[in-house]
């Protein structure tokens, strides 16, 4: 085990009907004016909007609304939120939605007290201040509800990049009611699960060896996520499976899987960010294509771990290529794309993807990758190799 610091400042409130507690939580923290941020309308259809605004009103919290955050959220919308937050003198930002909404809330919260351009925080600078962030999670995927990351796309340059604000940008309180995810379209449940699995994989496959609990934690998360998806594809309203998936996805990127292991690899994520920046596909869909291809390409450093995954997650004693194929098969069975062409991306675009600014070379930690390596990974992802 490597030395570590684990510091998570987020209070998690988990369970059915708990969204109604948000007003009280804000009031307890002395907050009376909040900017509420949400997406394209799902919260109005599934009752979450009424629950949250009802709770805010009951606790006497004044609020303004910024709606219309799209999946793969964009910088122009963040600027709009910063302007609104400054005008109303917001004391906190409340994100009600998935990763796209919560990531935008984090960007807005960091941008309000900052005199410069908030994009600085997506170009390597870390925020020193932020308004407090609160979250109501409606889709389990990114772990944004309990981490300090935010991923935003700058439209002019088509680059998707991350802010890593640490504790400063980590939500103070996040409420997770798994039952509000009954209304998710099947593919969103699947993409969320694949994202969470890939977060685990970024740490599991970082070249670390001789870890017992940290590896078993990762394997347990992946197995639980897979079992939950299998149940939810048959019955989207299975509360127990929703709850297991929700907590596993939060745990997949709240720092726990990094404990004793050091930094994650993150090459698959950077390559995927190029895909979702260029083609606006769901993040989880892009990862279903990239992760198996990345595993194939990095087999020289990851072979033992892939075999271990086969034994402990899939329950088979197989060689690494077979285990990777089993992962692809699982994703395919769930209806996710596994090759670029499944997502309508032509192999002739490979150079363009590898050159997209979302990827910062050299990328990767388990294996350092340059542009030529990413081209090879994308070739595998095209099914050409
Ligand atoms: O916009 P609305 O109408 O709310 O619809 C959303 C959206 O279309 C819908 N949805 C969410 N909850 C729902 C629902 N529909 C019905 N019922 C519900 N309960 O689902 C769609 C996807 O939402 P989105 O927020 O985009 O999903 P996700 O949570 O997967 O977030 C993806 C974004 O997060 C970034 C990704 O790159 C992508 O931009 N990531 C953020 C990370 C982080 N902050 O740590 C790490 C990740 O690796 C990732 O990069
Ligand atoms: Zn992700």
Tab-separated table of N, CA and C and ligand atoms in Angstrom, residues 39-42 45-46 69 71-73 98-101 103 106 138-139 141-142 144 147 149-151 160 180-181 183-185 188 195 199 253 269 273 283, ligand 1:
chain	number	residue	atom	x	y	z
A	39	UNK	N	-31.067	20.558	-15.982
A	39	UNK	CA	-30.844	20.173	-17.372
A	39	UNK	C	-31.980	20.500	-18.317
A	40	UNK	N	-32.307	19.550	-19.183
A	40	UNK	CA	-33.211	19.811	-20.302
A	40	UNK	C	-34.676	19.477	-19.973
A	41	UNK	N	-34.971	19.151	-18.749
A	41	UNK	CA	-36.393	18.996	-18.406
A	41	UNK	C	-36.790	17.703	-17.721
A	42	UNK	N	-35.892	16.722	-17.610
A	42	UNK	CA	-36.315	15.462	-16.978
A	42	UNK	C	-36.817	15.695	-15.552
A	45	UNK	N	-40.446	16.372	-15.389
A	45	UNK	CA	-41.340	15.242	-15.717
A	45	UNK	C	-41.399	14.200	-14.596
A	46	UNK	N	-40.317	14.054	-13.836
A	46	UNK	CA	-40.341	12.971	-12.834
A	46	UNK	C	-40.608	13.454	-11.400
A	69	UNK	N	-29.040	22.967	-19.166
A	69	UNK	CA	-27.690	22.386	-19.236
A	69	UNK	C	-27.798	21.098	-20.054
A	71	UNK	N	-26.350	17.492	-21.941
A	71	UNK	CA	-25.304	16.488	-21.708
A	71	UNK	C	-24.043	16.901	-22.480
A	72	UNK	N	-22.867	16.603	-21.958
A	72	UNK	CA	-21.611	17.179	-22.453
A	72	UNK	C	-21.727	18.712	-22.366
A	73	UNK	N	-21.775	19.220	-21.154
A	73	UNK	CA	-22.114	20.637	-20.938
A	73	UNK	C	-21.072	21.594	-21.524
A	98	UNK	N	-27.657	15.246	-13.370
A	98	UNK	CA	-26.542	14.301	-13.471
A	98	UNK	C	-25.201	15.021	-13.473
A	99	UNK	N	-24.187	14.310	-13.967
A	99	UNK	CA	-22.841	14.861	-13.990
A	99	UNK	C	-22.768	16.170	-14.761
A	100	UNK	N	-23.498	16.258	-15.859
A	100	UNK	CA	-23.414	17.481	-16.672
A	100	UNK	C	-23.878	18.696	-15.887
A	101	UNK	N	-24.950	18.506	-15.133
A	101	UNK	CA	-25.504	19.614	-14.344
A	101	UNK	C	-24.594	19.921	-13.151
A	103	UNK	N	-21.446	19.236	-12.757
A	103	UNK	CA	-20.171	19.798	-13.234
A	103	UNK	C	-20.329	21.277	-13.595
A	106	UNK	N	-20.463	23.293	-10.458
A	106	UNK	CA	-19.122	23.486	-9.882
A	106	UNK	C	-18.370	24.605	-10.612
A	138	UNK	N	-29.554	12.804	-10.013
A	138	UNK	CA	-30.678	12.105	-10.662
A	138	UNK	C	-30.219	10.983	-11.592
A	139	UNK	N	-28.919	10.841	-11.795
A	139	UNK	CA	-28.410	9.698	-12.587
A	139	UNK	C	-27.047	9.305	-12.025
A	141	UNK	N	-23.514	7.875	-12.266
A	141	UNK	CA	-22.545	7.679	-13.339
A	141	UNK	C	-21.179	8.248	-12.965
A	142	UNK	N	-21.118	9.556	-12.836
A	142	UNK	CA	-19.825	10.252	-12.809
A	142	UNK	C	-19.164	10.300	-11.436
A	144	UNK	N	-19.678	12.762	-9.604
A	144	UNK	CA	-19.512	14.206	-9.403
A	144	UNK	C	-20.119	14.669	-8.079
A	147	UNK	N	-17.073	14.263	-5.617
A	147	UNK	CA	-15.674	14.557	-5.960
A	147	UNK	C	-15.522	16.013	-6.386
A	149	UNK	N	-14.230	17.141	-9.257
A	149	UNK	CA	-13.982	17.290	-10.691
A	149	UNK	C	-15.174	17.915	-11.413
A	150	UNK	N	-14.850	18.573	-12.523
A	150	UNK	CA	-15.891	19.119	-13.393
A	150	UNK	C	-15.338	19.060	-14.816
A	151	UNK	N	-16.176	18.601	-15.751
A	151	UNK	CA	-15.710	18.459	-17.141
A	151	UNK	C	-16.617	19.301	-18.048
A	160	UNK	N	-12.771	19.232	-24.636
A	160	UNK	CA	-13.471	18.895	-23.400
A	160	UNK	C	-12.404	18.680	-22.340
A	180	UNK	N	-35.598	8.189	-7.926
A	180	UNK	CA	-35.812	9.174	-9.003
A	180	UNK	C	-35.172	8.701	-10.308
A	181	UNK	N	-34.394	7.631	-10.230
A	181	UNK	CA	-33.755	7.092	-11.444
A	181	UNK	C	-34.630	6.045	-12.145
A	183	UNK	N	-37.062	6.739	-13.814
A	183	UNK	CA	-37.483	7.355	-15.082
A	183	UNK	C	-36.365	7.408	-16.124
A	184	UNK	N	-35.187	6.904	-15.795
A	184	UNK	CA	-34.081	6.973	-16.773
A	184	UNK	C	-34.346	6.089	-17.992
A	185	UNK	N	-34.060	6.590	-19.189
A	185	UNK	CA	-34.084	5.700	-20.353
A	185	UNK	C	-33.041	4.596	-20.146
A	188	UNK	N	-29.396	5.293	-20.785
A	188	UNK	CA	-28.699	6.176	-19.830
A	188	UNK	C	-28.257	5.394	-18.594
A	195	UNK	N	-19.640	4.141	-17.335
A	195	UNK	CA	-18.766	5.215	-16.843
A	195	UNK	C	-18.193	4.828	-15.481
A	199	UNK	N	-14.335	4.233	-14.306
A	199	UNK	CA	-13.641	4.955	-13.226
A	199	UNK	C	-12.878	3.973	-12.339
A	253	UNK	N	-15.802	6.889	-7.830
A	253	UNK	CA	-14.946	8.062	-8.081
A	253	UNK	C	-15.058	9.091	-6.950
A	269	UNK	N	-10.132	7.943	-20.493
A	269	UNK	CA	-11.043	9.087	-20.340
A	269	UNK	C	-10.684	10.234	-21.278
A	273	UNK	N	-13.043	11.727	-24.066
A	273	UNK	CA	-13.445	13.134	-24.074
A	273	UNK	C	-13.291	13.728	-25.474
A	283	UNK	N	-20.945	10.072	-22.754
A	283	UNK	CA	-19.614	9.736	-22.228
A	283	UNK	C	-19.457	8.219	-22.026
B	1	LIG	O1	-30.992	17.023	-19.157
B	1	LIG	P1	-32.059	16.190	-18.566
B	1	LIG	O2	-33.408	16.465	-19.120
B	1	LIG	O3	-32.043	16.211	-17.068
B	1	LIG	O4	-31.780	14.644	-19.034
B	1	LIG	C1	-30.606	13.924	-18.673
B	1	LIG	C2	-29.657	13.734	-19.850
B	1	LIG	O5	-30.337	13.682	-21.068
B	1	LIG	C3	-31.010	12.490	-18.408
B	1	LIG	N1	-31.452	12.252	-17.017
B	1	LIG	C4	-30.743	12.484	-15.889
B	1	LIG	N2	-31.437	12.038	-14.818
B	1	LIG	C5	-32.614	11.535	-15.283
B	1	LIG	C6	-32.624	11.678	-16.686
B	1	LIG	N3	-33.658	11.256	-17.457
B	1	LIG	C7	-34.699	10.694	-16.813
B	1	LIG	N4	-34.737	10.499	-15.461
B	1	LIG	C8	-33.718	10.904	-14.679
B	1	LIG	N5	-33.751	10.662	-13.362
B	1	LIG	O6	-29.824	11.734	-18.625
B	1	LIG	C9	-29.055	12.352	-19.647
B	1	LIG	C10	-27.600	12.350	-19.259
B	1	LIG	O7	-27.342	13.239	-18.204
B	1	LIG	P2	-25.836	13.668	-17.875
B	1	LIG	O8	-25.873	14.579	-16.694
B	1	LIG	O9	-25.173	14.160	-19.096
B	1	LIG	O10	-25.185	12.252	-17.482
B	1	LIG	P3	-23.933	11.881	-16.661
B	1	LIG	O11	-24.205	11.925	-15.205
B	1	LIG	O12	-23.465	10.625	-17.231
B	1	LIG	O13	-22.860	13.051	-16.937
B	1	LIG	C11	-22.000	13.009	-18.041
B	1	LIG	C12	-21.047	14.176	-18.045
B	1	LIG	O14	-20.147	14.147	-16.912
B	1	LIG	C13	-18.785	14.140	-17.375
B	1	LIG	C14	-18.908	13.499	-18.737
B	1	LIG	O15	-17.778	13.736	-19.552
B	1	LIG	C15	-20.157	14.146	-19.290
B	1	LIG	O16	-19.894	15.443	-19.755
B	1	LIG	N6	-17.923	13.470	-16.399
B	1	LIG	C16	-17.782	14.029	-15.178
B	1	LIG	C17	-16.944	13.504	-14.206
B	1	LIG	C18	-16.813	14.082	-12.858
B	1	LIG	N7	-17.395	15.245	-12.600
B	1	LIG	O17	-16.149	13.506	-12.003
B	1	LIG	C19	-16.120	12.337	-14.482
B	1	LIG	C20	-16.571	11.554	-15.654
B	1	LIG	O18	-15.501	10.744	-16.084
B	1	LIG	C21	-17.101	12.356	-16.791
B	1	LIG	O19	-16.080	12.815	-17.643
